[in-house]
CSV table of C-alpha atoms in Angstrom, one decimal:
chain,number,residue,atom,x,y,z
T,233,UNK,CA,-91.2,18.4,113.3
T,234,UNK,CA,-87.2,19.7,112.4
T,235,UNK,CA,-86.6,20.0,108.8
T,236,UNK,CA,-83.2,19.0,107.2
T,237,UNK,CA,-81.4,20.6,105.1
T,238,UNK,CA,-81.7,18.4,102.2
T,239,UNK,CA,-85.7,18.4,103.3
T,240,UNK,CA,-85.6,22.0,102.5
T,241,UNK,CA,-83.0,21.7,99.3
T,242,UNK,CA,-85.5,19.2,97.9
T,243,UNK,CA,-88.3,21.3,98.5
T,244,UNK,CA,-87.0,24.3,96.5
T,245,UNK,CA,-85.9,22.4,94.2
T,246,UNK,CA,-89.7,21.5,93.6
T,247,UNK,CA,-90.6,24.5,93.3
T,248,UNK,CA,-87.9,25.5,91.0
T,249,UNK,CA,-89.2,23.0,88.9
T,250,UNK,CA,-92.8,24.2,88.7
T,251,UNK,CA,-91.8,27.0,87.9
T,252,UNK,CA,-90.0,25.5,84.8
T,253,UNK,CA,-93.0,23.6,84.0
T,254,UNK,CA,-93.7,25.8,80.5
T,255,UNK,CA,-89.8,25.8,80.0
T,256,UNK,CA,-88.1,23.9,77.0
T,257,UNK,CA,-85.4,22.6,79.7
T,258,UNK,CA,-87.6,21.7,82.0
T,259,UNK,CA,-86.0,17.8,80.9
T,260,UNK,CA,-83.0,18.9,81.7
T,261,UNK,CA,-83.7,20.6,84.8
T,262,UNK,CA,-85.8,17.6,86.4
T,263,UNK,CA,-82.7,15.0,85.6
T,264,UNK,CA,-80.1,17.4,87.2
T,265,UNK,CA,-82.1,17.6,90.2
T,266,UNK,CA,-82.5,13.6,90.3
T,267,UNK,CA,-78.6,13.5,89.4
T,268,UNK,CA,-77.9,14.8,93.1
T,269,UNK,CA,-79.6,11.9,94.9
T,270,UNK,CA,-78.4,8.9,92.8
T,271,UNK,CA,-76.0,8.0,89.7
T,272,UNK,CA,-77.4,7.2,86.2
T,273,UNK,CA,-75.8,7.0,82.6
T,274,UNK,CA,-78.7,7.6,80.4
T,275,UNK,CA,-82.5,9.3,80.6
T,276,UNK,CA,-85.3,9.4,78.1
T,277,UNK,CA,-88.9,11.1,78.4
T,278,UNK,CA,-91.3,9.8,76.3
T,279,UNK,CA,-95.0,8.8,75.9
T,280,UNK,CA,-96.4,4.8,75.4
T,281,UNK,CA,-99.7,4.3,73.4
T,282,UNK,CA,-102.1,1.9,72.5
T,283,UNK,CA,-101.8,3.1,68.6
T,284,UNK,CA,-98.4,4.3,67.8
T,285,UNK,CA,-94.8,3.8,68.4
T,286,UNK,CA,-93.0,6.0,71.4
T,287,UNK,CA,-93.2,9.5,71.1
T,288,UNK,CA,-89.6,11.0,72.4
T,289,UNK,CA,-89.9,14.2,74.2
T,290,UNK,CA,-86.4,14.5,75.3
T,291,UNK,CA,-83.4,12.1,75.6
T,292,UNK,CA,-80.1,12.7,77.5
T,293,UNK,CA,-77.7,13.8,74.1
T,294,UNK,CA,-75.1,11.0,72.6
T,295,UNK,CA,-71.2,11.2,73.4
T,296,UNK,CA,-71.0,13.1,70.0
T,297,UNK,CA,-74.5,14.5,69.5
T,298,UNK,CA,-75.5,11.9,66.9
T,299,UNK,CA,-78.6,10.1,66.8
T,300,UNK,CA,-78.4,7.0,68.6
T,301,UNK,CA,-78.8,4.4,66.2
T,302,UNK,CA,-79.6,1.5,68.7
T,303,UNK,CA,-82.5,3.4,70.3
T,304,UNK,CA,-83.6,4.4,66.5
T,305,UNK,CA,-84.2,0.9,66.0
T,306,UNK,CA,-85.9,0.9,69.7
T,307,UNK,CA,-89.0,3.0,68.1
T,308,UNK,CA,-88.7,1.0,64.7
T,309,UNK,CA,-90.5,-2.1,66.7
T,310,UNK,CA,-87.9,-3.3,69.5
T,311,UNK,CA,-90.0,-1.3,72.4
T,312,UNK,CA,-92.9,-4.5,71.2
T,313,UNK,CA,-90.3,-6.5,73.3
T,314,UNK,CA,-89.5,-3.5,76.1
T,315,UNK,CA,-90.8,-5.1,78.9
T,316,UNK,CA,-91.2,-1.9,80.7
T,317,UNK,CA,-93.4,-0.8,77.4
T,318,UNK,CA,-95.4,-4.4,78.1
T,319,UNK,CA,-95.8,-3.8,81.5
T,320,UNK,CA,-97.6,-0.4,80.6
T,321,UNK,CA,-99.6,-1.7,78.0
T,322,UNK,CA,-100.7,-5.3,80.3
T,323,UNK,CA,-101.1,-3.8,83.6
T,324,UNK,CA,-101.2,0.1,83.6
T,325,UNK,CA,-100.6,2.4,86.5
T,326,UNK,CA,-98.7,5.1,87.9
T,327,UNK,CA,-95.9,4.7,90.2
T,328,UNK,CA,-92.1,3.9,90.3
T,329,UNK,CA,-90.9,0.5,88.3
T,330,UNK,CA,-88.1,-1.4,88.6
T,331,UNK,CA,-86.0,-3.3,85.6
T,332,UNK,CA,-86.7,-6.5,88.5
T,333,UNK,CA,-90.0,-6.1,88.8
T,334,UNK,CA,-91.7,-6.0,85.4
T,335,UNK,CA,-88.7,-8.4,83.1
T,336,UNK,CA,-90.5,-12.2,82.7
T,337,UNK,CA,-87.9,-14.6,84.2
T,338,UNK,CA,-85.7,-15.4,81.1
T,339,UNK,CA,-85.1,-11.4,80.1
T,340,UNK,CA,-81.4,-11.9,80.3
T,341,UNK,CA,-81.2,-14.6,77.7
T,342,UNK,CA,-83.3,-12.7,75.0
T,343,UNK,CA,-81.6,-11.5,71.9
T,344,UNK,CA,-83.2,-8.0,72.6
T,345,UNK,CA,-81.2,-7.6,76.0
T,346,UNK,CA,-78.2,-9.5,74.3
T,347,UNK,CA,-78.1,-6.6,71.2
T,348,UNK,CA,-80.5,-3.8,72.1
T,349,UNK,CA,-80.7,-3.6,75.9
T,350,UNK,CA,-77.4,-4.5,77.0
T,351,UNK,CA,-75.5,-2.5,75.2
T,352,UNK,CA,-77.9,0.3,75.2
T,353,UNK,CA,-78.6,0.6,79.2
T,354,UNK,CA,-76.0,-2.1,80.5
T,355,UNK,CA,-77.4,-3.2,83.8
T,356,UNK,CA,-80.3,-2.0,85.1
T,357,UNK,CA,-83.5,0.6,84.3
T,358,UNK,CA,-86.1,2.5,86.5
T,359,UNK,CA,-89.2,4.2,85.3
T,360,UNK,CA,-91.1,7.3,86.4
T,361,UNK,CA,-94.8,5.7,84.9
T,362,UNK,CA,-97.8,8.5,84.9
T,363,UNK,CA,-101.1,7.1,83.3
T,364,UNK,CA,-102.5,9.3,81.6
T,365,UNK,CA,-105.8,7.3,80.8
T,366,UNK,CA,-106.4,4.0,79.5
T,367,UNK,CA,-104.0,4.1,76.5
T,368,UNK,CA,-101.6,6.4,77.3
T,369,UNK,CA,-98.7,6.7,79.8
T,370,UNK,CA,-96.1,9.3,80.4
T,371,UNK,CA,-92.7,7.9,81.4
T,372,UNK,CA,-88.9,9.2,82.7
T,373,UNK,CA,-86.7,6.5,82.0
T,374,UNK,CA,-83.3,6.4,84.0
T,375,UNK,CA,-80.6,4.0,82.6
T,376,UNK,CA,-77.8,2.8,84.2
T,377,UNK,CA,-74.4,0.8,84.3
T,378,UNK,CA,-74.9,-0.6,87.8
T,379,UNK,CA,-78.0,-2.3,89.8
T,380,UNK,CA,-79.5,0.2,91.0
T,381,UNK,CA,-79.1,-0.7,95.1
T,382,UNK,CA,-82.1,-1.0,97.7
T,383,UNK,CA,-81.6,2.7,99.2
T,384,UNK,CA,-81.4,4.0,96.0
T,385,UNK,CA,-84.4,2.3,95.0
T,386,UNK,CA,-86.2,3.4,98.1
T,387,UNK,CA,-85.2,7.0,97.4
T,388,UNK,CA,-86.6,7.0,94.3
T,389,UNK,CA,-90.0,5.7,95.9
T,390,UNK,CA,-89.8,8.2,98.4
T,391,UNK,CA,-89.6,11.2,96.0
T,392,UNK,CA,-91.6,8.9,93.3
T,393,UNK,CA,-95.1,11.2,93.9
T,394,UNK,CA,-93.3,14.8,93.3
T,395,UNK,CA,-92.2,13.0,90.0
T,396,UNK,CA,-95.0,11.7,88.6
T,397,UNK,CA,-97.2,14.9,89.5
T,398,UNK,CA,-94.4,16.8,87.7
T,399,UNK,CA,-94.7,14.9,85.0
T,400,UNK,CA,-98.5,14.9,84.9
T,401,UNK,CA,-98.4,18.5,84.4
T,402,UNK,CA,-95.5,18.9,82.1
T,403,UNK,CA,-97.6,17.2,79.4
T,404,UNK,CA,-100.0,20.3,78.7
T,405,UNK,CA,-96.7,21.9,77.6
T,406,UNK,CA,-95.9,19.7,75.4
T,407,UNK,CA,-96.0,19.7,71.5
T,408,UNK,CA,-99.3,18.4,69.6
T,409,UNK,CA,-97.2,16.4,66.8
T,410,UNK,CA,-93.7,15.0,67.3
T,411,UNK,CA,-90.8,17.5,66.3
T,412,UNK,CA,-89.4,15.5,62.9
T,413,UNK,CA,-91.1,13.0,60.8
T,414,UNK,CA,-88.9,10.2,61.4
T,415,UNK,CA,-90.3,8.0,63.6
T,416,UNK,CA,-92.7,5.9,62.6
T,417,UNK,CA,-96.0,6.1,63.6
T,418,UNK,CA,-98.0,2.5,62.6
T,419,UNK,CA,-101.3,1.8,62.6
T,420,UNK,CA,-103.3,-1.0,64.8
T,421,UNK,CA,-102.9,-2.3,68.2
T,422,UNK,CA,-99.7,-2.9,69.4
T,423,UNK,CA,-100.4,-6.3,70.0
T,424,UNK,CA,-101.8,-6.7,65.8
T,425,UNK,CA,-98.5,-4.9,65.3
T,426,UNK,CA,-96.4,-7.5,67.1
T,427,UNK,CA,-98.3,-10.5,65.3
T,428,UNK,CA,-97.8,-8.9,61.9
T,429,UNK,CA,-93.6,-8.7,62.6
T,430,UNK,CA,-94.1,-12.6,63.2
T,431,UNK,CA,-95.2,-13.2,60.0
T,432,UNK,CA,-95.0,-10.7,57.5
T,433,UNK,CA,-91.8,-12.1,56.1
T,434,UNK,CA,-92.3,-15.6,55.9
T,435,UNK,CA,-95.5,-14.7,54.6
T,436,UNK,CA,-96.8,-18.0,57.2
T,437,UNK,CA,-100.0,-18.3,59.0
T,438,UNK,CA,-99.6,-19.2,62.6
T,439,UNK,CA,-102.4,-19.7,65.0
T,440,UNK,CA,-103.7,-16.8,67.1
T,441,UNK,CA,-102.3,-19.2,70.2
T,442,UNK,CA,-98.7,-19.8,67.9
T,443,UNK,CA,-98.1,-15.7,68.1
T,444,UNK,CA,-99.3,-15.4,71.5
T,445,UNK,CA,-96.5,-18.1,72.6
T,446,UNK,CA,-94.1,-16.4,69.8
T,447,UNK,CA,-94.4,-13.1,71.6
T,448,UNK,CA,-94.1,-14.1,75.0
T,449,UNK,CA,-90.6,-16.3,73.6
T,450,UNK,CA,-89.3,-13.1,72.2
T,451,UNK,CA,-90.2,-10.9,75.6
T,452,UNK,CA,-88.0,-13.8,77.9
T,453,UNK,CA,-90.8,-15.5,79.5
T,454,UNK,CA,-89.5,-19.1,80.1
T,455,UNK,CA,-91.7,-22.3,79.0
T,456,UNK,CA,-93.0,-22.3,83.0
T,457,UNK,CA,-94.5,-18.6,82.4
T,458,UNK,CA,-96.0,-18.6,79.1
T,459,UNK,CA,-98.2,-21.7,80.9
T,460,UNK,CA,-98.7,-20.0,83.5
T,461,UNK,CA,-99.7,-17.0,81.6
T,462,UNK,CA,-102.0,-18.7,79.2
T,463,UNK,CA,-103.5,-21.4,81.6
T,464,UNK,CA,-102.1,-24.3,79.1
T,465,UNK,CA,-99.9,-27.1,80.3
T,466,UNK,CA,-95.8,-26.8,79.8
T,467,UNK,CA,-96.3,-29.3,77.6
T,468,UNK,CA,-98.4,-28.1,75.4
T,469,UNK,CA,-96.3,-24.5,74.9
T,470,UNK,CA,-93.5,-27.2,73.7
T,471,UNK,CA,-95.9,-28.3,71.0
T,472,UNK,CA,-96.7,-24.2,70.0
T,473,UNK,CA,-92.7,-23.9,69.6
T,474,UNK,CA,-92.4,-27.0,67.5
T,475,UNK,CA,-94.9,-25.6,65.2
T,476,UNK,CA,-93.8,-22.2,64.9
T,477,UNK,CA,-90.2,-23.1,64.2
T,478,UNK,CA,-91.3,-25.3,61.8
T,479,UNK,CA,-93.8,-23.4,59.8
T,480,UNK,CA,-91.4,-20.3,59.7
T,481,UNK,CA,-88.4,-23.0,59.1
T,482,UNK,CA,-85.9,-22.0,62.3
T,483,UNK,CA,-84.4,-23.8,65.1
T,484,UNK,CA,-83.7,-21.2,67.4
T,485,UNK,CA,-85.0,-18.5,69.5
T,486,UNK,CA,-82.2,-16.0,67.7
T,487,UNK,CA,-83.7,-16.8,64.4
T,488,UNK,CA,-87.1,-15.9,65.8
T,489,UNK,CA,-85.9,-12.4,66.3
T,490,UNK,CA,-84.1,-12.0,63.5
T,491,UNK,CA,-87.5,-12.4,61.7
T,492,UNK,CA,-88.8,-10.0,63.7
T,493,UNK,CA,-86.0,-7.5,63.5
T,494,UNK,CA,-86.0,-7.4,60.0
T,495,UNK,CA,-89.5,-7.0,59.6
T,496,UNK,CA,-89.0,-3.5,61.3
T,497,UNK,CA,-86.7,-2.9,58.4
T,498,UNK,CA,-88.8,-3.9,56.0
């Protein structure tokens, strides 16, 4: 077997890496080396849990080194609605994912890809998932302005294990406690957390089934999904939305979230 010479770039790039491992820009380092096989606008490290709000570890810096405020309001409660955050938390595992692969069918017409998402990322998302155990998972997001295409995508999978085993290891060098007291920590389930936001204005009781269906609204699954994921008839998800609009007093989907966004604030 001939080795190329982007086989053996890759390779010492690997162990470059490694040898960053204890490093403060060892971030840095691994998203320059990913920058020379494919093109993204935007990268965040950062750590999903069953019991409290994403911790950052690194994020690629703003066009004038202020805080981002969109992707503030991300770890204020929007990531309850990331569906790469509700893949990890439904189905965990380690491997490359794909925007395609984990939205529900109706992502594009939420009001979280309308304000947060789309202006955020723009078109399209991969993540670099390592579970840690059963509550934890260690991602690399990349962001970026264009789909990513199928070669790039099959790169990624190709190179997806030197990641992830990176990124397994990086984690011993990481702080205890996040750096800054500013992001929120909450108590609870994340799933308590997202039935709270539902009502905690409105100060209205709706049925364990009501939130279930409220969530899955919020997250873009269509009428056909939320059936299919709570074994009940299309029909009958029609009914929980008649309720829930009516006990919280809305007629829309964007006055659902706006419930749930200010809650966040509140």
């Amino acid at each position: 077997m001939t080795l190329s010479l982007e086989d053996i770039a890759w390779h010492r790039s690997v162990g470059q890496l490694i040898d960053a491992l204890d490093r403060p820009n060892f971030w840095t380092l691994l998203v320059r080396q990913l920058e020379q096989y494919l093109g993204f606008d935007s990268w965040v490290a950062l750590l999903f849990s069953n019991e409290q709000a994403p911790r950052v570890f690194a994020e690629c810096p703003g066009a004038d080194g202020s805080p981002d405020q969109l992707f503030q309001d991300y770890l204020k409660g929007l990531y309850l609605l990331d569906p790469f955050y509700l893949a990890s938390r439904e189905q965990p595992g380690t491997g490359l994912y794909h925007l395609a692969e984990v939205a529900p069918e109706d992502f594009e017409g939420t009001e979280y890809y309308q304000r947060y998402f789309r202006l955020n990322l723009v078109a399209d998302e991969v993540h670099f998932n390592c579970q840690l155990d059963g509550e934890r998972t260690l991602c690399l997001s990349l962001g970026a302005r264009q789909r990513f295409t199928p070669s790039q995508l099959a790169l990624l999978s190709l190179i997806q294990p030197w990641v992830v085993s990176l990124l397994r290891q990086r984690l011993a060098h990481e702080p205890l406690e996040q750096p800054g007291a500013g992001t929120p920590t909450p108590s609870g389930n994340w799933r308590s957390r997202l039935e709270d936001s539902l009502q905690r204005l409105k100060g209205t009781q709706l049925t364990a089934r009501e939130l279930e269906v409220g969530h899955l609204m919020l997250s873009g699954c269509s009428s056909k999904e939320i059936a299919r994921k709570l074994q009940i008839s299309a029909e009958t998800v029609k009914v929980h939305k008649k309720h829930i609009y009516g006990k919280l007093g809305i007629k829309s989907q964007s006055e659902l979230f706006s419930i749930f966004l200010q809650a966040q604030n509140a």
